[in-house]
Amino acid sequence: MNPKAHLIAEARALGFVDVRVADALAGTPGERFRRFIEQGKHANMEWLATSEATRVDPRLVFPSVRSVVVLRMDYGGVAPPSPGPGYGRVASYAWGRDYHNLIGRKLKKLQARLAIAIPDVRTWATIDSRPVWERAWAEAAGIGYPAKNGCILTPSQGSYYFLATLLLNEPLEPDARVGPKCGACTRCLTACPTAALPGDGSVDVPRCISYLTIEVNDAIPTALRPAMGSWVFGCDDCQEVCPHVGLQRPEVPVELQPHNAWLDLPQLLETEDDWLTAVTTGTPLRRAAPHRLKRNACIVLGNQREGRSALHIAERHTNPVVAEAARWALDRL
Ligand code: SF4
Ligand code: SF4
């Protein structure tokens, strides 16, 4: 079996649903990423700016790289219905266990199997945690195209997937790019509750609920709070409406199935921060520190006009960001 066919067979056996290759030396559209950073579109995500050089040139992290392999693993089964008022919705990528751990283990197995099967092969792998510009490589390898909702989108299949990259010292035959397919559709632009999508494929990050609920440490601007609706961690609105997201959702690994699709917000506010840290460890929810989760929970309860007694507890939280969000929510009640 040739090395590329072997790689694809092994990766599929490990649960990756698509595996494609880009020529590492053909380069990524680095100019786009540089503009993104220069224009400050990364907001407070400083790690993107400090790793700019390596993100656009993989030779800086793996000098012998010849091929960039992009691997796709789907998430996002069918969302369970809301259990009722007082619950906050979680973006589907965060429903299960931490994907870094799950996919990281699979990448290690893949690297070990390749090392046995292909003489002199050397590999370097990452899942969203080391400085590689996955989106650009996914585009170059033909996994999907950059869509108006800011995601990499696979025609007829949507964008609910994680991307992992494997750098290889072997020159493998590259795959073809996929042409843009959004056409005249503007469903995601209309669906975005904060008007964060200008329509050119970029995201106005400081307006995006995913960024606001997960990455922002301080108070969320009051003008944007009502638009959060019931989103307590992330947001899927611009993916959910996309006609390329099939009604028949993919089978996803058991670790990524919806264990945490809705959070009981009064219970969350009544839980000690240390305990909240303990129960979210090993899940993507851990990325938002307890005070961010509690701040978001207060805002959602304010939007739902629910949870008065829990909000009174949050009002006394030692973190002023939580206390202020609780007071804002109580005012709405
Ligand atoms: S994730 Fe939500 S807020 Fe962000 S761009 Fe998409 S719809 Fe808008
Ligand atoms: S909703 Fe329409 S415009 Fe938005 S990403 Fe999907 S196809 Fe493109």
CSV table of C-alpha atoms and ligand atoms in Angstrom, one decimal:
chain,number,residue,atom,x,y,z
A,1,MET,CA,0.0,0.0,0.0
A,2,ASN,CA,1.4,3.5,-0.8
A,3,PRO,CA,2.1,5.8,2.2
A,4,LYS,CA,-1.0,8.0,1.6
A,5,ALA,CA,-3.4,5.1,1.2
A,6,HIS,CA,-1.9,3.6,4.4
A,7,LEU,CA,-2.3,6.9,6.3
A,8,ILE,CA,-5.9,7.3,5.2
A,9,ALA,CA,-6.8,3.7,6.1
A,10,GLU,CA,-5.2,4.0,9.6
A,11,ALA,CA,-6.8,7.4,10.3
A,12,ARG,CA,-10.2,6.2,9.3
A,13,ALA,CA,-9.8,3.1,11.5
A,14,LEU,CA,-9.2,5.5,14.4
A,15,GLY,CA,-12.4,7.4,13.7
A,16,PHE,CA,-11.4,10.4,11.5
A,17,VAL,CA,-14.1,10.8,8.8
A,18,ASP,CA,-12.0,12.7,6.3
A,19,VAL,CA,-8.2,12.8,5.7
A,20,ARG,CA,-6.7,15.1,3.1
A,21,VAL,CA,-3.2,16.4,2.2
A,22,ALA,CA,-1.8,19.8,1.3
A,23,ASP,CA,1.7,20.4,-0.1
A,24,ALA,CA,3.6,22.0,2.9
A,25,LEU,CA,6.0,23.9,0.6
A,26,ALA,CA,3.2,25.5,-1.5
A,27,GLY,CA,2.5,27.7,1.5
A,28,THR,CA,-0.7,28.9,3.2
A,29,PRO,CA,-2.5,32.2,2.3
A,30,GLY,CA,-0.4,33.8,5.1
A,31,GLU,CA,-1.2,37.3,4.0
A,32,ARG,CA,-4.8,36.9,5.1
A,33,PHE,CA,-3.7,35.8,8.6
A,34,ARG,CA,-1.2,38.7,8.8
A,35,ARG,CA,-4.0,41.2,7.9
A,36,PHE,CA,-6.3,39.6,10.5
A,37,ILE,CA,-3.7,40.2,13.2
A,38,GLU,CA,-2.7,43.7,11.9
A,39,GLN,CA,-6.3,44.8,11.9
A,40,GLY,CA,-6.6,43.6,15.6
A,41,LYS,CA,-9.4,41.2,14.6
A,42,HIS,CA,-8.0,38.6,17.1
A,43,ALA,CA,-9.3,40.9,19.9
A,44,ASN,CA,-7.8,39.8,23.2
A,45,MET,CA,-6.5,36.4,21.9
A,46,GLU,CA,-2.9,37.5,22.1
A,47,TRP,CA,-1.5,34.0,21.6
A,48,LEU,CA,-2.6,34.3,17.9
A,49,ALA,CA,-0.5,37.4,17.4
A,50,THR,CA,2.6,36.0,19.2
A,51,SER,CA,2.6,32.8,17.1
A,52,GLU,CA,1.8,34.5,13.8
A,53,ALA,CA,5.1,33.4,12.1
A,54,THR,CA,4.8,29.7,12.9
A,55,ARG,CA,1.1,29.6,12.0
A,56,VAL,CA,1.9,30.6,8.4
A,57,ASP,CA,5.1,28.7,8.0
A,58,PRO,CA,5.1,25.1,9.5
A,59,ARG,CA,8.9,24.7,8.7
A,60,LEU,CA,9.5,26.9,11.8
A,61,VAL,CA,8.1,24.1,14.0
A,62,PHE,CA,9.0,21.1,11.9
A,63,PRO,CA,11.8,21.9,9.4
A,64,SER,CA,11.6,18.7,7.4
A,65,VAL,CA,7.9,19.1,6.7
A,66,ARG,CA,6.8,18.2,3.2
A,67,SER,CA,3.1,17.4,3.6
A,68,VAL,CA,0.4,18.8,5.9
A,69,VAL,CA,-2.3,16.2,6.6
A,70,VAL,CA,-5.6,17.6,7.8
A,71,LEU,CA,-7.9,15.2,9.7
A,72,ARG,CA,-11.5,15.8,10.4
A,73,MET,CA,-13.5,14.4,13.4
A,74,ASP,CA,-17.2,15.3,13.5
A,75,TYR,CA,-19.1,16.5,16.6
A,76,GLY,CA,-22.7,17.7,17.1
A,77,GLY,CA,-25.3,15.0,17.1
A,78,VAL,CA,-28.9,16.1,17.5
A,79,ALA,CA,-29.4,18.6,20.3
A,80,PRO,CA,-31.6,17.4,23.1
A,81,PRO,CA,-34.6,19.7,23.7
A,82,SER,CA,-34.3,22.3,26.5
A,83,PRO,CA,-35.3,20.8,29.9
A,84,GLY,CA,-37.1,24.1,30.5
A,85,PRO,CA,-36.6,27.6,31.9
A,86,GLY,CA,-33.5,28.0,34.0
A,87,TYR,CA,-31.2,26.0,31.7
A,88,GLY,CA,-28.5,27.4,29.5
A,89,ARG,CA,-27.4,26.1,26.2
A,90,VAL,CA,-23.9,24.9,25.4
A,91,ALA,CA,-22.3,25.0,21.9
A,92,SER,CA,-22.2,21.5,20.5
A,93,TYR,CA,-18.5,21.2,20.3
A,94,ALA,CA,-18.4,21.3,24.1
A,95,TRP,CA,-21.1,18.7,24.9
A,96,GLY,CA,-18.8,15.9,25.8
A,97,ARG,CA,-15.3,15.3,27.1
A,98,ASP,CA,-12.3,17.5,26.1
A,99,TYR,CA,-11.7,16.8,22.4
A,100,HIS,CA,-8.0,17.7,22.9
A,101,ASN,CA,-7.6,14.6,25.0
A,102,LEU,CA,-9.7,12.3,22.8
A,103,ILE,CA,-8.1,13.4,19.5
A,104,GLY,CA,-4.7,13.8,21.0
A,105,ARG,CA,-4.7,10.1,21.9
A,106,LYS,CA,-5.8,9.1,18.5
A,107,LEU,CA,-3.1,11.2,16.9
A,108,LYS,CA,-0.5,9.5,19.0
A,109,LYS,CA,-1.7,6.1,17.9
A,110,LEU,CA,-1.7,7.2,14.3
A,111,GLN,CA,1.9,8.5,14.6
A,112,ALA,CA,3.0,5.2,16.2
A,113,ARG,CA,1.3,3.1,13.4
A,114,LEU,CA,2.9,5.3,10.7
A,115,ALA,CA,6.3,4.9,12.3
A,116,ILE,CA,6.0,1.1,12.1
A,117,ALA,CA,4.6,1.1,8.5
A,118,ILE,CA,6.6,3.8,6.7
A,119,PRO,CA,10.4,3.6,6.9
A,120,ASP,CA,12.1,6.9,8.1
A,121,VAL,CA,8.8,8.7,8.5
A,122,ARG,CA,8.8,11.6,11.0
A,123,THR,CA,5.7,13.3,12.1
A,124,TRP,CA,4.5,16.3,14.2
A,125,ALA,CA,0.9,16.4,15.3
A,126,THR,CA,-1.4,19.0,16.8
A,127,ILE,CA,-5.1,19.4,17.7
A,128,ASP,CA,-5.8,23.1,18.2
A,129,SER,CA,-3.1,23.5,20.8
A,130,ARG,CA,0.1,24.2,18.9
A,131,PRO,CA,0.8,27.1,16.5
A,132,VAL,CA,-0.5,25.7,13.2
A,133,TRP,CA,-3.1,27.6,11.1
A,134,GLU,CA,-5.5,24.6,10.8
A,135,ARG,CA,-8.2,26.5,8.9
A,136,ALA,CA,-5.9,27.6,6.1
A,137,TRP,CA,-4.4,24.1,5.8
A,138,ALA,CA,-8.0,22.6,5.8
A,139,GLU,CA,-8.8,24.9,2.9
A,140,ALA,CA,-5.6,24.1,1.1
A,141,ALA,CA,-6.2,20.3,1.5
A,142,GLY,CA,-9.8,20.5,0.3
A,143,ILE,CA,-11.5,19.6,3.6
A,144,GLY,CA,-13.8,22.6,3.0
A,145,TYR,CA,-13.9,26.3,2.0
A,146,PRO,CA,-14.0,29.4,4.2
A,147,ALA,CA,-17.7,30.2,4.5
A,148,LYS,CA,-19.6,33.4,5.3
A,149,ASN,CA,-20.2,32.1,8.8
A,150,GLY,CA,-16.5,32.2,9.5
A,151,CYS,CA,-16.2,28.4,9.6
A,152,ILE,CA,-14.5,26.0,7.2
A,153,LEU,CA,-17.5,24.4,5.5
A,154,THR,CA,-17.8,21.1,3.7
A,155,PRO,CA,-20.5,21.2,1.0
A,156,SER,CA,-23.6,19.0,2.0
A,157,GLN,CA,-22.0,18.2,5.4
A,158,GLY,CA,-21.6,21.5,7.2
A,159,SER,CA,-19.0,22.6,9.7
A,160,TYR,CA,-19.5,20.7,12.9
A,161,TYR,CA,-16.1,19.1,13.1
A,162,PHE,CA,-12.7,19.4,14.8
A,163,LEU,CA,-9.6,19.7,12.7
A,164,ALA,CA,-6.3,18.1,13.6
A,165,THR,CA,-3.1,18.4,11.6
A,166,LEU,CA,-0.2,16.1,11.1
A,167,LEU,CA,3.0,17.4,9.6
A,168,LEU,CA,5.0,14.7,7.7
A,169,ASN,CA,8.5,14.6,6.2
A,170,GLU,CA,7.1,12.5,3.3
A,171,PRO,CA,5.9,14.2,0.1
A,172,LEU,CA,2.4,12.8,-0.3
A,173,GLU,CA,0.2,13.6,-3.3
A,174,PRO,CA,-1.9,16.8,-2.4
A,175,ASP,CA,-5.7,16.9,-2.7
A,176,ALA,CA,-7.6,19.5,-4.7
A,177,ARG,CA,-9.3,22.5,-3.1
A,178,VAL,CA,-13.1,22.8,-2.8
A,179,GLY,CA,-14.6,25.8,-4.6
A,180,PRO,CA,-16.7,28.3,-2.6
A,181,LYS,CA,-20.3,27.2,-2.3
A,182,CYS,CA,-22.1,29.9,-0.2
A,183,GLY,CA,-23.4,31.7,-3.3
A,184,ALA,CA,-26.2,34.1,-2.6
A,185,CYS,CA,-27.2,32.5,0.7
A,186,THR,CA,-27.2,34.8,3.7
A,187,ARG,CA,-28.9,32.7,6.3
A,188,CYS,CA,-26.1,32.8,8.8
A,189,LEU,CA,-25.8,36.6,8.5
A,190,THR,CA,-29.4,37.0,9.3
A,191,ALA,CA,-29.4,34.4,12.1
A,192,CYS,CA,-26.4,35.9,14.0
A,193,PRO,CA,-28.0,37.5,17.1
A,194,THR,CA,-25.2,40.1,17.5
A,195,ALA,CA,-24.6,41.0,13.8
A,196,ALA,CA,-21.1,39.7,14.1
A,197,LEU,CA,-20.9,38.4,10.5
A,198,PRO,CA,-20.1,41.1,7.9
A,199,GLY,CA,-20.5,38.5,5.0
A,200,ASP,CA,-17.0,38.4,3.8
A,201,GLY,CA,-16.1,35.2,5.7
A,202,SER,CA,-14.7,37.1,8.7
A,203,VAL,CA,-16.2,37.3,12.2
A,204,ASP,CA,-16.4,40.6,14.2
A,205,VAL,CA,-14.8,38.8,17.1
A,206,PRO,CA,-15.7,41.3,19.9
A,207,ARG,CA,-19.4,40.9,19.0
A,208,CYS,CA,-19.4,37.1,18.8
A,209,ILE,CA,-21.1,35.2,21.6
A,210,SER,CA,-18.6,32.4,21.4
A,211,TYR,CA,-15.8,34.8,22.1
A,212,LEU,CA,-17.8,36.8,24.7
A,213,THR,CA,-18.9,33.8,26.8
A,214,ILE,CA,-15.6,31.8,26.6
A,215,GLU,CA,-12.6,34.1,26.1
A,216,VAL,CA,-13.6,37.4,27.7
A,217,ASN,CA,-12.6,37.6,31.3
A,218,ASP,CA,-14.4,40.9,32.3
A,219,ALA,CA,-17.9,42.1,32.0
A,220,ILE,CA,-19.8,41.4,28.8
A,221,PRO,CA,-21.0,44.7,27.2
A,222,THR,CA,-24.6,45.3,28.4
A,223,ALA,CA,-25.8,46.1,24.8
A,224,LEU,CA,-24.9,42.5,23.7
A,225,ARG,CA,-26.3,40.6,26.8
A,226,PRO,CA,-29.9,40.3,25.6
A,227,ALA,CA,-28.7,38.9,22.3
A,228,MET,CA,-27.1,36.0,24.2
A,229,GLY,CA,-30.5,34.5,24.8
A,230,SER,CA,-30.0,31.2,26.4
A,231,TRP,CA,-26.3,30.7,25.3
A,232,VAL,CA,-24.3,30.1,28.4
A,233,PHE,CA,-21.1,28.7,26.7
A,234,GLY,CA,-20.5,29.4,23.0
A,235,CYS,CA,-23.1,29.7,20.2
A,236,ASP,CA,-24.1,27.6,17.2
A,237,ASP,CA,-26.7,29.8,15.6
A,238,CYS,CA,-24.7,30.6,12.4
A,239,GLN,CA,-23.9,26.9,11.9
A,240,GLU,CA,-27.4,25.6,12.8
A,241,VAL,CA,-29.1,27.5,10.0
A,242,CYS,CA,-26.7,26.5,7.3
A,243,PRO,CA,-28.3,24.5,4.5
A,244,HIS,CA,-25.1,22.4,4.3
A,245,VAL,CA,-25.7,21.1,7.8
A,246,GLY,CA,-27.7,17.9,7.1
A,247,LEU,CA,-30.7,17.0,9.1
A,248,GLN,CA,-29.2,13.6,9.5
A,249,ARG,CA,-26.4,14.3,12.0
A,250,PRO,CA,-23.3,12.2,11.9
A,251,GLU,CA,-22.5,9.4,14.4
A,252,VAL,CA,-20.0,11.0,16.8
A,253,PRO,CA,-17.7,9.2,19.3
A,254,VAL,CA,-19.3,8.4,22.6
A,255,GLU,CA,-17.0,10.9,24.3
A,256,LEU,CA,-18.4,13.8,22.2
A,257,GLN,CA,-22.1,12.9,22.6
A,258,PRO,CA,-24.4,15.4,24.4
A,259,HIS,CA,-23.7,15.0,28.1
A,260,ASN,CA,-23.6,18.7,28.8
A,261,ALA,CA,-25.9,20.2,26.2
A,262,TRP,CA,-27.9,22.2,28.8
A,263,LEU,CA,-26.6,23.4,32.1
A,264,ASP,CA,-28.9,23.9,35.2
A,265,LEU,CA,-28.1,27.6,35.8
A,266,PRO,CA,-29.4,28.0,39.4
A,267,GLN,CA,-27.5,24.9,40.4
A,268,LEU,CA,-24.3,26.3,38.7
A,269,LEU,CA,-24.6,29.5,40.6
A,270,GLU,CA,-25.1,27.7,43.9
A,271,THR,CA,-22.0,25.5,43.3
A,272,GLU,CA,-18.7,26.5,45.0
A,273,ASP,CA,-16.1,27.7,42.5
A,274,ASP,CA,-13.6,25.0,43.5
A,275,TRP,CA,-16.2,22.3,42.9
A,276,LEU,CA,-17.2,23.8,39.6
A,277,THR,CA,-13.5,23.6,38.6
A,278,ALA,CA,-13.4,20.0,39.6
A,279,VAL,CA,-16.6,18.9,37.7
A,280,THR,CA,-15.7,20.8,34.5
A,281,THR,CA,-12.1,19.5,34.4
A,282,GLY,CA,-11.7,17.1,31.4
A,283,THR,CA,-14.4,19.0,29.4
A,284,PRO,CA,-14.2,22.0,27.2
A,285,LEU,CA,-16.3,23.9,29.8
A,286,ARG,CA,-13.1,24.2,31.8
A,287,ARG,CA,-11.8,26.8,29.4
A,288,ALA,CA,-14.2,29.3,30.9
A,289,ALA,CA,-13.1,29.8,34.5
A,290,PRO,CA,-15.9,29.4,37.1
A,291,HIS,CA,-16.4,33.2,37.3
A,292,ARG,CA,-17.0,33.4,33.5
A,293,LEU,CA,-19.5,30.5,33.6
A,294,LYS,CA,-21.3,32.2,36.5
A,295,ARG,CA,-21.3,35.6,34.8
A,296,ASN,CA,-22.8,33.9,31.7
A,297,ALA,CA,-25.4,32.0,33.8
A,298,CYS,CA,-26.5,35.3,35.4
A,299,ILE,CA,-27.0,36.9,32.0
A,300,VAL,CA,-29.0,34.0,30.7
A,301,LEU,CA,-31.2,33.9,33.8
A,302,GLY,CA,-31.7,37.6,33.3
A,303,ASN,CA,-32.7,37.0,29.7
A,304,GLN,CA,-35.1,34.2,30.8
A,305,ARG,CA,-36.5,36.2,33.8
A,306,GLU,CA,-35.7,33.2,36.0
A,307,GLY,CA,-33.6,32.1,39.1
A,308,ARG,CA,-34.1,34.9,41.5
A,309,SER,CA,-32.8,33.1,44.6
A,310,ALA,CA,-29.7,31.8,42.8
A,311,LEU,CA,-29.1,35.3,41.5
A,312,HIS,CA,-29.2,36.7,45.0
A,313,ILE,CA,-26.4,34.2,45.9
A,314,ALA,CA,-24.4,35.3,42.9
A,315,GLU,CA,-24.9,39.0,43.8
A,316,ARG,CA,-22.7,38.3,46.8
A,317,HIS,CA,-19.9,36.5,44.8
A,318,THR,CA,-16.4,37.8,45.6
A,319,ASN,CA,-15.7,38.3,41.9
A,320,PRO,CA,-17.1,41.7,40.9
A,321,VAL,CA,-17.9,40.6,37.3
A,322,VAL,CA,-20.2,37.9,38.6
A,323,ALA,CA,-21.8,40.2,41.2
A,324,GLU,CA,-22.4,42.9,38.6
A,325,ALA,CA,-24.0,40.4,36.1
A,326,ALA,CA,-26.3,39.1,38.9
A,327,ARG,CA,-27.4,42.7,39.7
A,328,TRP,CA,-28.0,43.3,36.0
A,329,ALA,CA,-30.1,40.1,35.8
A,330,LEU,CA,-32.1,40.9,39.0
A,331,ASP,CA,-32.9,44.3,37.5
A,332,ARG,CA,-34.4,42.6,34.5
A,333,LEU,CA,-36.5,40.3,36.7
B,1,SF4,S1,-21.2,32.0,16.9
B,1,SF4,FE1,-23.1,33.1,17.3
B,1,SF4,S2,-22.6,35.2,17.7
B,1,SF4,FE2,-20.7,34.2,16.8
B,1,SF4,S3,-20.9,34.7,14.6
B,1,SF4,FE3,-22.0,32.7,14.9
B,1,SF4,S4,-24.1,33.3,15.3
B,1,SF4,FE4,-22.9,35.1,15.5
B,2,SF4,S1,-25.7,29.7,6.0
B,2,SF4,FE1,-25.4,30.1,3.8
B,2,SF4,S2,-24.0,31.8,3.7
B,2,SF4,FE2,-23.9,31.0,5.8
B,2,SF4,S3,-22.2,29.5,5.7
B,2,SF4,FE3,-24.0,28.4,5.2
B,2,SF4,S4,-24.2,28.4,3.0
B,2,SF4,FE4,-22.7,30.0,3.6
